CSV table of C-alpha atoms in Angstrom, one decimal:
chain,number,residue,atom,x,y,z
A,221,UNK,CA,0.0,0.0,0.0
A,222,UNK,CA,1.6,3.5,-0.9
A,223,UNK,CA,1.1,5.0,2.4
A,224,UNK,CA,1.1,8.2,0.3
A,225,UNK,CA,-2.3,8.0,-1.2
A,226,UNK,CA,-3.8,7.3,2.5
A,227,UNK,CA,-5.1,10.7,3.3
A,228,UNK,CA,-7.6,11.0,-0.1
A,229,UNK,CA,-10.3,11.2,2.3
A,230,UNK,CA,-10.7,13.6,4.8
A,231,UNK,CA,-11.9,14.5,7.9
A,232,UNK,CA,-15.4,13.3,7.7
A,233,UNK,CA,-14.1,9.8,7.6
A,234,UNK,CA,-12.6,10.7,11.0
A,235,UNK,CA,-14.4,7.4,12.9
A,236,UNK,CA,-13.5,5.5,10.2
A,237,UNK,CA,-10.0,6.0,10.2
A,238,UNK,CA,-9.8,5.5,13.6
A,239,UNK,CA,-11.0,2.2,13.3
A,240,UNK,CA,-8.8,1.4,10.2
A,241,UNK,CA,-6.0,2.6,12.9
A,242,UNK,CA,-7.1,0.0,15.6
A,243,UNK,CA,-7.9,-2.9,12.8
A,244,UNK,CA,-4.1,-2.2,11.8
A,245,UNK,CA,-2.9,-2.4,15.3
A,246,UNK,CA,-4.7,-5.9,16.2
A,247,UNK,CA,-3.3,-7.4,13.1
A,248,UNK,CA,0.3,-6.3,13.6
A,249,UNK,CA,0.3,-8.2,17.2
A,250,UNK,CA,-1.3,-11.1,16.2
A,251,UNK,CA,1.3,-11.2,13.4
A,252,UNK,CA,3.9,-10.7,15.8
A,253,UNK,CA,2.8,-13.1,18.0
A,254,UNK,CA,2.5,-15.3,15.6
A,255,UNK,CA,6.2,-15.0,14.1
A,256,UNK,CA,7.8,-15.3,17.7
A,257,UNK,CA,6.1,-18.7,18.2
A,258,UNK,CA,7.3,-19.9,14.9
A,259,UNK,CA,10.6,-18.4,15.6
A,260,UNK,CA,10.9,-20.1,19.0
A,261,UNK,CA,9.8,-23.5,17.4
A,262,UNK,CA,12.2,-23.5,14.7
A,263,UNK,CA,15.5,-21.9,16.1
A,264,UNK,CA,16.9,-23.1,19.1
A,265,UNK,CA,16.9,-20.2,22.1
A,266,UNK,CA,20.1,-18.6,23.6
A,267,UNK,CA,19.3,-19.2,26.8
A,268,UNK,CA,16.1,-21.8,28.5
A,269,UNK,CA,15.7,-19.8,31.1
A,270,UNK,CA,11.8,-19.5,30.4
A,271,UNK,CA,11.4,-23.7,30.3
A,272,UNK,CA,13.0,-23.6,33.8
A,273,UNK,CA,10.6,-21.2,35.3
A,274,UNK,CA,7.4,-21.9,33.6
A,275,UNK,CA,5.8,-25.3,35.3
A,276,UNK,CA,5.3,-28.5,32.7
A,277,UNK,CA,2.2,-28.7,30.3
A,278,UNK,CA,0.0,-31.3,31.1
A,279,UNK,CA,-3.4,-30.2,28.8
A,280,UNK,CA,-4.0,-28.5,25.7
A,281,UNK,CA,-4.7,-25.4,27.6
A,282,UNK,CA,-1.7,-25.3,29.4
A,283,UNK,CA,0.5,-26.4,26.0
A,284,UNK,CA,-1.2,-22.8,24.8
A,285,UNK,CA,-0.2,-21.3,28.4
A,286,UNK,CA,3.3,-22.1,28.4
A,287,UNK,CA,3.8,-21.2,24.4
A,288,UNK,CA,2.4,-17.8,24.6
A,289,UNK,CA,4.4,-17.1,28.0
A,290,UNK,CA,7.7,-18.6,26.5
A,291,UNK,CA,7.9,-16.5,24.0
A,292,UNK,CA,7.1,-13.3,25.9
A,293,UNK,CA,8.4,-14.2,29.0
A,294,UNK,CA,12.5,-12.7,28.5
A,295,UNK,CA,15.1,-10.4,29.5
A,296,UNK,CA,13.3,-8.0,31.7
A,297,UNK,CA,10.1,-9.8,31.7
A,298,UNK,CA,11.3,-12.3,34.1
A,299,UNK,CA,12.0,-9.6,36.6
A,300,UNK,CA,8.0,-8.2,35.9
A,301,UNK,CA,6.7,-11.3,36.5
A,302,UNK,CA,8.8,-12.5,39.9
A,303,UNK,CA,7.6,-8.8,41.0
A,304,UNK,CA,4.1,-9.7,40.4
A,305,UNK,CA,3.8,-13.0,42.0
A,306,UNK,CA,6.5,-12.1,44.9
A,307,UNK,CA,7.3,-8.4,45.3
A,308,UNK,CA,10.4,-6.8,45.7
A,309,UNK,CA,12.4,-9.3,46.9
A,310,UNK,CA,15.6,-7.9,45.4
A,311,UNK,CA,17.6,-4.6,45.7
A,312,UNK,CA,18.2,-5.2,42.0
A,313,UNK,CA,14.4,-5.3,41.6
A,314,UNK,CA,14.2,-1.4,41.8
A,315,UNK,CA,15.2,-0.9,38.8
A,316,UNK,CA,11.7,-1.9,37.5
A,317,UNK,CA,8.4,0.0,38.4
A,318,UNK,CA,5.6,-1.4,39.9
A,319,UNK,CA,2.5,-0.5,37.6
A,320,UNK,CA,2.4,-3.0,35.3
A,321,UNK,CA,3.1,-5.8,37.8
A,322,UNK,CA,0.3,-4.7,40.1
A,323,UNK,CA,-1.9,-4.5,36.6
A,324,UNK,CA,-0.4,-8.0,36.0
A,325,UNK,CA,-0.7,-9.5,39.6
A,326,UNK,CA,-4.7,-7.7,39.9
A,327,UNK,CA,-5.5,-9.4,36.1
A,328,UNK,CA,-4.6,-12.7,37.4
A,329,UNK,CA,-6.3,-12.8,40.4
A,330,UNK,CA,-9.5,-11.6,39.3
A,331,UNK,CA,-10.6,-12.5,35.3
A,332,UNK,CA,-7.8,-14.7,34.8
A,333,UNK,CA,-7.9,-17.0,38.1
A,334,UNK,CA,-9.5,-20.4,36.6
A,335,UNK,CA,-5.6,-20.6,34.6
A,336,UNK,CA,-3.6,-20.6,37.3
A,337,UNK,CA,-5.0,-23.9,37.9
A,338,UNK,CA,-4.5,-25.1,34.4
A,339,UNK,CA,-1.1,-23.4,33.2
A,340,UNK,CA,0.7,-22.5,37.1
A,341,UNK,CA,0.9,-19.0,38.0
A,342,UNK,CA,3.8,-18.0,36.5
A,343,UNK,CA,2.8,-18.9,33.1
A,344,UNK,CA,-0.9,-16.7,33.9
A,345,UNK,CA,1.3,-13.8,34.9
A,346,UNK,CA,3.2,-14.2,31.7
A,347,UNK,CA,0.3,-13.7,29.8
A,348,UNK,CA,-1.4,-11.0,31.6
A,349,UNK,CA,1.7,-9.3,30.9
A,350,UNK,CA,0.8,-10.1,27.1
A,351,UNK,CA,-2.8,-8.9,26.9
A,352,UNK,CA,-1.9,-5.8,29.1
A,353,UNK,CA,0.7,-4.7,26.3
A,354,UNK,CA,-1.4,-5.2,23.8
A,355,UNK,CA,-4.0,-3.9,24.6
A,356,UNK,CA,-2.0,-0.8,25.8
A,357,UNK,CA,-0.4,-0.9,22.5
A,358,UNK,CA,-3.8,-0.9,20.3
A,359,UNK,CA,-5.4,2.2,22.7
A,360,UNK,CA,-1.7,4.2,22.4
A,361,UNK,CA,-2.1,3.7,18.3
A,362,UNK,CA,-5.6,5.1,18.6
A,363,UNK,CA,-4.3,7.7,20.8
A,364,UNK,CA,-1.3,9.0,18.7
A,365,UNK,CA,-3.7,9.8,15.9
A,366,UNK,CA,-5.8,11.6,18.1
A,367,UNK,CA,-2.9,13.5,19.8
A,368,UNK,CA,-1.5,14.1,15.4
A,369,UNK,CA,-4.8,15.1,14.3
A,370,UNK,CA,-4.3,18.2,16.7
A,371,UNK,CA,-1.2,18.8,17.1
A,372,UNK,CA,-0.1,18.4,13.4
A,373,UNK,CA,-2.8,20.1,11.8
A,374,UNK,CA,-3.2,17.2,9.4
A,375,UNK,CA,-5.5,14.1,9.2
A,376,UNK,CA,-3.8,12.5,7.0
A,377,UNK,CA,-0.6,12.9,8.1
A,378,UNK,CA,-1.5,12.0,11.8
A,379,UNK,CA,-2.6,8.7,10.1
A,380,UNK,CA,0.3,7.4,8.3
A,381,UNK,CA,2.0,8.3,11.7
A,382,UNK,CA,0.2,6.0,13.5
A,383,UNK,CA,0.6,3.2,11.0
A,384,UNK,CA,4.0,4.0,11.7
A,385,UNK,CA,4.1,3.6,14.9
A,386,UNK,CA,1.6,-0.2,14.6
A,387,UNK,CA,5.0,-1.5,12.4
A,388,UNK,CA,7.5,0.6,15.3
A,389,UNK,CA,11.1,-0.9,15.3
A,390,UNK,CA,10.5,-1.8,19.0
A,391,UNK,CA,7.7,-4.4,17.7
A,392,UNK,CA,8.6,-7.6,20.0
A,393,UNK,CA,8.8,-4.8,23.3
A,394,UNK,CA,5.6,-3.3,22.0
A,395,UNK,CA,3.8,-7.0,23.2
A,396,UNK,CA,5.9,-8.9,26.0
A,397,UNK,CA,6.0,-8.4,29.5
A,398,UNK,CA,7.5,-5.0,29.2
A,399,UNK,CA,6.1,-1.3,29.9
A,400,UNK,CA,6.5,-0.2,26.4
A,401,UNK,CA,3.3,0.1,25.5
A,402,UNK,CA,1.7,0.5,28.7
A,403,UNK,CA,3.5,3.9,29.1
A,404,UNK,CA,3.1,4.9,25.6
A,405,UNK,CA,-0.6,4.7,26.2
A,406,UNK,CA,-0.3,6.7,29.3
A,407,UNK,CA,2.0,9.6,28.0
A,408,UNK,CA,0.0,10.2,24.8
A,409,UNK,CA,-3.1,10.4,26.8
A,410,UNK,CA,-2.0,12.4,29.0
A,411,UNK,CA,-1.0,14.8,26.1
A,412,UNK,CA,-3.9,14.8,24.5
A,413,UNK,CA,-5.4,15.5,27.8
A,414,UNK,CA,-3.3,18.8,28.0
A,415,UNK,CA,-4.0,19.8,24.5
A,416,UNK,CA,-7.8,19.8,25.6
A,417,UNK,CA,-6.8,22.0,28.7
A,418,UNK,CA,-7.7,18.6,30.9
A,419,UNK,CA,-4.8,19.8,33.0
A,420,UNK,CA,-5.8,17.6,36.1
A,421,UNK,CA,-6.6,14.4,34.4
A,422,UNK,CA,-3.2,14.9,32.7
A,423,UNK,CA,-1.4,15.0,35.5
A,424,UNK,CA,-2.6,12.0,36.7
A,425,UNK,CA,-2.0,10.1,34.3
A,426,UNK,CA,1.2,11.6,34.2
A,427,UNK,CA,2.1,10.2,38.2
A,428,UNK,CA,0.9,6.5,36.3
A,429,UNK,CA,3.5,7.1,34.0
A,430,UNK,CA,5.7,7.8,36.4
A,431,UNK,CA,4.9,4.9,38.2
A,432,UNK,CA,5.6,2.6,34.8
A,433,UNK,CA,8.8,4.0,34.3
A,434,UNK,CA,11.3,6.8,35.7
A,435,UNK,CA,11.0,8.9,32.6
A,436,UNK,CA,7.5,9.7,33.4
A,437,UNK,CA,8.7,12.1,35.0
A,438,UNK,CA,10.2,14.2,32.2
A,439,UNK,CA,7.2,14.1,30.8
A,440,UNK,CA,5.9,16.9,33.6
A,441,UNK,CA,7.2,19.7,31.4
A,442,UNK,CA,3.9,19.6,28.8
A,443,UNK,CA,1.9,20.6,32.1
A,444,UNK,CA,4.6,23.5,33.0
A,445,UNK,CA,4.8,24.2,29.2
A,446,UNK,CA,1.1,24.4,28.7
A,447,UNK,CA,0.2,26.7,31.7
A,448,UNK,CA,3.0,28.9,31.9
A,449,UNK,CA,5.6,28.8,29.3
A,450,UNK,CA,3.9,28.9,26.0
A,451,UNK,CA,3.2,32.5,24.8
A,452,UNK,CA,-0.6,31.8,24.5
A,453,UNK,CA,-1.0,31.5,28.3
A,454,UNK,CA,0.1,35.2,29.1
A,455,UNK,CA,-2.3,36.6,26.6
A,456,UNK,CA,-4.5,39.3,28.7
A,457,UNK,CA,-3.4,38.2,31.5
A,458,UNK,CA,-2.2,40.0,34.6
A,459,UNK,CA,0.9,39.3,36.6
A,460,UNK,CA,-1.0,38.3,39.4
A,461,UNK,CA,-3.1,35.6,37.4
A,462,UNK,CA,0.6,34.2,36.0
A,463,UNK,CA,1.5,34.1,39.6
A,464,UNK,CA,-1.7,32.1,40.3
A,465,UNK,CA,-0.8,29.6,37.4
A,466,UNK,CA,2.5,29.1,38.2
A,467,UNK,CA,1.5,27.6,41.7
A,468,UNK,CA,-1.0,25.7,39.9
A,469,UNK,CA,1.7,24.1,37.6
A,470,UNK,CA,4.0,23.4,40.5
A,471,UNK,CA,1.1,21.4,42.0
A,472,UNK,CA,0.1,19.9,38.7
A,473,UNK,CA,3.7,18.9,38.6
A,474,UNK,CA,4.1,17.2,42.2
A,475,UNK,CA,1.3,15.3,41.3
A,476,UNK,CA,2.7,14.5,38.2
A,477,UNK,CA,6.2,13.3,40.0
A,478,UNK,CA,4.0,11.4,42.7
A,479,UNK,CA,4.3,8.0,41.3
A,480,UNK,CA,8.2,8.0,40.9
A,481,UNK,CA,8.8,9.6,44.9
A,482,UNK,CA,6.3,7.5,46.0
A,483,UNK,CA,8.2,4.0,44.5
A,484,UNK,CA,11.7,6.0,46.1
A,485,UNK,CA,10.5,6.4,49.4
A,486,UNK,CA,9.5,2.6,49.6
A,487,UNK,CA,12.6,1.5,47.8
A,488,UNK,CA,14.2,3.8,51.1
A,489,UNK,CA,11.8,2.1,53.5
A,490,UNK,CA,12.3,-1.8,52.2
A,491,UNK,CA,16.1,-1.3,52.1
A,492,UNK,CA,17.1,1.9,55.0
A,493,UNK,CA,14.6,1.5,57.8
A,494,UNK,CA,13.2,-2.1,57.7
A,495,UNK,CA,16.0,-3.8,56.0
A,496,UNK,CA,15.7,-7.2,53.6
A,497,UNK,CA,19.5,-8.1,54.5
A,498,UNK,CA,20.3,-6.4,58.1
A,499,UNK,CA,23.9,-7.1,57.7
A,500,UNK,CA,24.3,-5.5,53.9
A,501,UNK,CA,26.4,-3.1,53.9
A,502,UNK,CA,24.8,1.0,54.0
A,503,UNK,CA,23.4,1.9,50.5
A,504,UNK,CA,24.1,5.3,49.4
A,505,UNK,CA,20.2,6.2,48.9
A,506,UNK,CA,20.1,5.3,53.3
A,507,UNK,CA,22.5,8.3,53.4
A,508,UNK,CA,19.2,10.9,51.9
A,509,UNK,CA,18.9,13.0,48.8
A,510,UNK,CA,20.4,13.3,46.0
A,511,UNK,CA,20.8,9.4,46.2
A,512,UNK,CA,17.9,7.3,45.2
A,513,UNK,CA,16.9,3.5,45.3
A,514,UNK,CA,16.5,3.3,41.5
A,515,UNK,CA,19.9,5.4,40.6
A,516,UNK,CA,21.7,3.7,42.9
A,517,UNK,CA,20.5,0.3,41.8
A,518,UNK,CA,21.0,1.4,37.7
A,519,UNK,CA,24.9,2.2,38.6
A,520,UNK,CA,25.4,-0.7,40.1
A,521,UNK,CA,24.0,-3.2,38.7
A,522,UNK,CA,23.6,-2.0,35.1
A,523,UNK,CA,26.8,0.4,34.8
A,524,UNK,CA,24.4,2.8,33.8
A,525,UNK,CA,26.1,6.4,34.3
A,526,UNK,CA,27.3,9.4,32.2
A,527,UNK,CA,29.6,8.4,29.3
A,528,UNK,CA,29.8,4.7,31.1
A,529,UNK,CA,28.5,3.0,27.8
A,530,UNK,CA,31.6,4.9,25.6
A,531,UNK,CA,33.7,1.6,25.4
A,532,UNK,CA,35.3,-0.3,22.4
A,533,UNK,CA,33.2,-3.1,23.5
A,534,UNK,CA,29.7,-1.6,22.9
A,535,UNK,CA,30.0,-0.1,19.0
A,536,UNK,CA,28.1,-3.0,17.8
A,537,UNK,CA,25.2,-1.2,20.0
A,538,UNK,CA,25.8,1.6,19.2
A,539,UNK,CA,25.5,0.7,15.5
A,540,UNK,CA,22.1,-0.9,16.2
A,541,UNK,CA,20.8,2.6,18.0
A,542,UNK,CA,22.8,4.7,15.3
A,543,UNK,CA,19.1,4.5,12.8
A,544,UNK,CA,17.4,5.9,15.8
A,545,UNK,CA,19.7,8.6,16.8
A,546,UNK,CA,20.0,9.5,13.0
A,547,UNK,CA,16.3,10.1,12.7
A,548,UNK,CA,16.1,12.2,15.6
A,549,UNK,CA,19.2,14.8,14.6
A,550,UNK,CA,17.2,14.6,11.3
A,551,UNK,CA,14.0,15.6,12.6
A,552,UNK,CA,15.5,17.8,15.7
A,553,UNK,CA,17.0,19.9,12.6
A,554,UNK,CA,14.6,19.9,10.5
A,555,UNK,CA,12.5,21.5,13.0
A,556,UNK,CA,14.8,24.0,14.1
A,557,UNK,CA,16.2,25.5,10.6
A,558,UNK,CA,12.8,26.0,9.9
A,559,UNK,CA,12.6,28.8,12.3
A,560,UNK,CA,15.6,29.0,14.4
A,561,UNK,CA,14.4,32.1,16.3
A,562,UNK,CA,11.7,30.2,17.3
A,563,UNK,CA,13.0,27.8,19.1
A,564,UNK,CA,16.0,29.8,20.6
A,565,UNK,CA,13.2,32.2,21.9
A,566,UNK,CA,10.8,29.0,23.6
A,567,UNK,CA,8.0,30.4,20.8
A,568,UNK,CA,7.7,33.7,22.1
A,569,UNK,CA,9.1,35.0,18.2
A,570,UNK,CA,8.1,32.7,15.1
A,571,UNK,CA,6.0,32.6,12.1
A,572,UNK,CA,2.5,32.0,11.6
A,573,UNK,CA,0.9,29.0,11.6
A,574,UNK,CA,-1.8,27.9,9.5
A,575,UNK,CA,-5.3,27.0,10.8
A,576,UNK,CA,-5.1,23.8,8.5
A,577,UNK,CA,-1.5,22.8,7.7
A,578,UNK,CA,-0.4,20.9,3.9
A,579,UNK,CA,1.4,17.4,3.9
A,580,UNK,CA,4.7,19.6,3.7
A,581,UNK,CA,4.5,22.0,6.6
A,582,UNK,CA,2.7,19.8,9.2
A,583,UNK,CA,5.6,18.7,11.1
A,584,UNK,CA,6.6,22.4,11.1
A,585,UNK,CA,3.7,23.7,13.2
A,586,UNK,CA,4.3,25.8,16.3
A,587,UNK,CA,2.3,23.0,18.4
A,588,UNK,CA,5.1,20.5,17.8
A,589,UNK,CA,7.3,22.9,19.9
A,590,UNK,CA,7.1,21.4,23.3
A,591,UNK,CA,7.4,18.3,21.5
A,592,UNK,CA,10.8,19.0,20.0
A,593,UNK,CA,12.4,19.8,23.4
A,594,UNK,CA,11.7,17.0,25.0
A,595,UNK,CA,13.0,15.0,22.2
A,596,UNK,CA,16.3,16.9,22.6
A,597,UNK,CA,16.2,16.0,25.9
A,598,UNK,CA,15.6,12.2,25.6
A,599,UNK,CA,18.4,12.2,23.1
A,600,UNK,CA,21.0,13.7,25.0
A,601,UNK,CA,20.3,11.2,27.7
A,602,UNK,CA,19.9,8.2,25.7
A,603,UNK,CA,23.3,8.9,24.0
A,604,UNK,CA,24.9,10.2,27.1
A,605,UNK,CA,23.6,7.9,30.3
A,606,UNK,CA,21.7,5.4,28.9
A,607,UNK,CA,22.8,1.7,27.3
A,608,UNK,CA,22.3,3.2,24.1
A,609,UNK,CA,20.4,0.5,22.1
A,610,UNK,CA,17.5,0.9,24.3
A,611,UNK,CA,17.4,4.4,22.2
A,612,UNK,CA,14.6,2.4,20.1
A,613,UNK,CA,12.4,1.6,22.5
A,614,UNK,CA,12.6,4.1,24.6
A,615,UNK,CA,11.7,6.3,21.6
A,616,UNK,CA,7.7,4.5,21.4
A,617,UNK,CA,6.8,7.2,23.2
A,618,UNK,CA,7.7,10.3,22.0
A,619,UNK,CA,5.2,11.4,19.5
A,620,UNK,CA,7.4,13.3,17.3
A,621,UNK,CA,9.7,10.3,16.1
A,622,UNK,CA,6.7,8.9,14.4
A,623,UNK,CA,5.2,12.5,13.4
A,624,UNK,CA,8.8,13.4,11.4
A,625,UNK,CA,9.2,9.5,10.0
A,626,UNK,CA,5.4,10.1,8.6
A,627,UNK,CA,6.9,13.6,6.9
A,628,UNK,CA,9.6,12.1,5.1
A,629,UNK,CA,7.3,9.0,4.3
A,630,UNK,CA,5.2,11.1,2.8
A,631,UNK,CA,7.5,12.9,0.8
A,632,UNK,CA,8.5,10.1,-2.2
A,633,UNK,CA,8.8,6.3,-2.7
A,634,UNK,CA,12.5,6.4,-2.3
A,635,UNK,CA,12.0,8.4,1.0
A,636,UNK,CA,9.0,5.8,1.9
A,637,UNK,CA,10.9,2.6,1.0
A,638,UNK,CA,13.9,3.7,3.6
A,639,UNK,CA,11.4,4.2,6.1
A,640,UNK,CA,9.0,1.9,6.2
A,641,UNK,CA,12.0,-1.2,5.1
A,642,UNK,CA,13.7,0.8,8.5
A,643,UNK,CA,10.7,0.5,10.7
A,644,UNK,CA,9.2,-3.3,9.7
A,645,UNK,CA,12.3,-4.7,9.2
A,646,UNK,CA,14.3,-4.0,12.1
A,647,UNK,CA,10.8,-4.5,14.0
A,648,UNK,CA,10.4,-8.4,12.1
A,649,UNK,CA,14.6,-9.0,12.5
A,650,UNK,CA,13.6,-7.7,16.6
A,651,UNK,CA,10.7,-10.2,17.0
A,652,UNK,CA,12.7,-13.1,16.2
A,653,UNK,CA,15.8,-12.1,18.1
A,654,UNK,CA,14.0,-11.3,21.3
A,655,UNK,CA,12.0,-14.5,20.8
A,656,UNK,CA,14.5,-17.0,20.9
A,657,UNK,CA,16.3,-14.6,23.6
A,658,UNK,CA,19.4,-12.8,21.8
A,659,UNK,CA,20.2,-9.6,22.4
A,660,UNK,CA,19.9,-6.9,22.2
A,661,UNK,CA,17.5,-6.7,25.0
């Protein structure tokens, strides 16, 4: 399908598209699901951990149990699912939030209780991991057009970005036991939220995000963007009512944050004040702030740290993120020689925009602004902090990846073919890698 030709009709097929969207999104993770079993059947896996943990088949039911969790059940998903059936056990365990496990535990306790029985509760945890993704993933796809259609100016082009983001290179992530899509459903509804001025409801699902993963919390700035930044919120008003909405974002903010303290303080609590191990050694995070649980427990047991990943040893990851971080110095640009003023000046000085934008200038809008920094800002520290190949993942989330792969998509076939062959094929190469558990993870 040229993906070009997809916007003929407009905006009274609306509903229609939308459904077109979510048809798009089922099909993608039942052919993804589908290619990882297969996968696992035919090639051998790395490593068996999954066989050790989930409990032996004895019906048909079960056989479906245990295939469905063995394929989704890697690399971080095992620490997801030991979280939901037993907690934080671990120091180690910080390093994941506790959302999606309580989502997984609560699933399996309530609708999904009869398979414990049949398949063994870690396999059922496994798989309420699965349909939590998914169905996280299929609601963020419908979301991201939404959050396009207003922010780009451009039905059409807020479509193919959303079929962009059903065939995302992070596919395999996108439908495991991971918080991919969970928080990509959170973060774009909270956005859309705070393009409807639904500043509360934003923020909390903003502290949810922040609860699914620690970058929630970067994700605060649309809230302080919206209210006070943005040149549109000063216009006829008095000092006094800036004042007023400057206190309002600050407490929009700490609610925003909530999730993420909340996790630190009972990281602090498990491991300061009623310890696990009383004769472990002091952690740095007992000590008080700056320190936290989750830094502490990234440094340590993930070298995670500034300019830690700049060895010999990791180029070959940093050739796999190099597509990633290409595409977002591409569209970081592109956006900011189109009106350099503009950004310098946080959109206080810049051109126009137009009520209805072309195919052309839609990624150009003044409403991508906020959008633009915080992909500067993800960039640094993926590239900077991070291990870098998580760059891909990470990057289901922000809005404007998929909005400025969408603009050069839609620009020629050449342009479209280097896209799209980018995005499905290191997605299909990713769902048979992570199902037979080889990196990268």
């Amino acid at each position: 399908m040229d993906i070009r030709s997809t916007g003929a009709k407009r905006v009274p097929l609306e509903r229609d598209r939308r459904w077109t969207v979510v048809k798009y999104a089922l099909l993608s993770r039942v052919a993804c699901l589908i290619l990882g079993i297969v996968s696992s059947a035919i090639v051998n896996d790395y490593d068996a951990s999954a066989q050790l943990v989930l409990a032996p088949a004895t019906t048909y039911l079960a056989q479906v149990l245990r295939t469905l969790a063995h394929i989704v059940l890697r690399w971080d998903a095992f620490y997801f699912v030991h979280i939901a059936g037993s907690g934080y056990v671990y120091e180690q365990e910080h390093a994941f939030f506790p959302l999606l496990p309580i989502l997984m535990r609560t699933l399996t306790q309530t609708v999904l209780r009869p398979l414990v029985a049949v398949g063994g509760e870690q396999a059922v945890l496994a798989v309420a991991g699965c349909i939590i993704s998914n169905a996280c993933f299929v609601a963020a796809a419908v979301t991201l057009y939404a959050l396009g259609q207003y922010t780009l100016r451009n039905e059409r082009l807020a479509y193919i970005a959303s079929l962009l983001f059903v065939f995302a290179p992070s596919n395999m992530f996108m439908s495991a036991v991971y918080t991919e899509s969970l928080f990509a459903w959170l973060v774009f509804s909270a956005m859309l939220c705070i393009a409807r001025r639904q500043h509360v409801v934003a923020s909390l699902l903003l502290c949810a995000s922040s609860l699914c993963r620690s970058n929630g919390v970067m994700y605060a700035g649309y809230l302080v963007w919206d209210v006070v930044v943005r040149r549109e919120a000063w216009i006829g008003k008095r000092w006094t009512q800036m004042v007023v909405r400057a206190v309002a974002a600050a407490g929009l903010v700490a609610v925003s944050v909530l999730g993420f303290v909340g996790f630190q303080i009972y990281g602090y609590r498990t491991h300061c004040l009623q310890p696990l191990y009383p004769n472990h050694p002091s952690r740095a995070y007992c000590d008080g702030l700056p320190a936290t649980v989750y830094g502490f427990v990234q440094a340590e047991y993930w070298d995670v740290g500034f300019l830690r990943y700049y060895t010999w040893s990791q180029i070959p990851n940093f050739l796999l993120a190099a597509p990633m971080i290409v595409l977002s110095i591409a569209g970081i640009y592109t956006c900011a020689a189109h009106d350099p003023v503009r950004l310098a000046t946080l959109g206080w000085k810049r051109r126009p925009s137009l009520q209805t934008a072309s195919l052309d200038t839609a990624f150009l809008g003044n409403r991508l602004l906020p959008h633009i920094y915080l992909w500067v800002l993800l960039l640094a520290v993926a590239t900077t902090t991070m291990h870098v190949q998580v760059i891909t993942r990470m990057f289901s989330a922000v809005p404007a990846v998929f909005w400025f792969a969408a603009h050069l998509a839609s620009k020629d076939r050449f342009t479209q073919c280097i896209v799209t062959g980018y995005f499905v094929g290191y997605g299909l190469v990713g769902v048979v890698l992570f199902s037979n558990f080889f990196p990268p993870a």
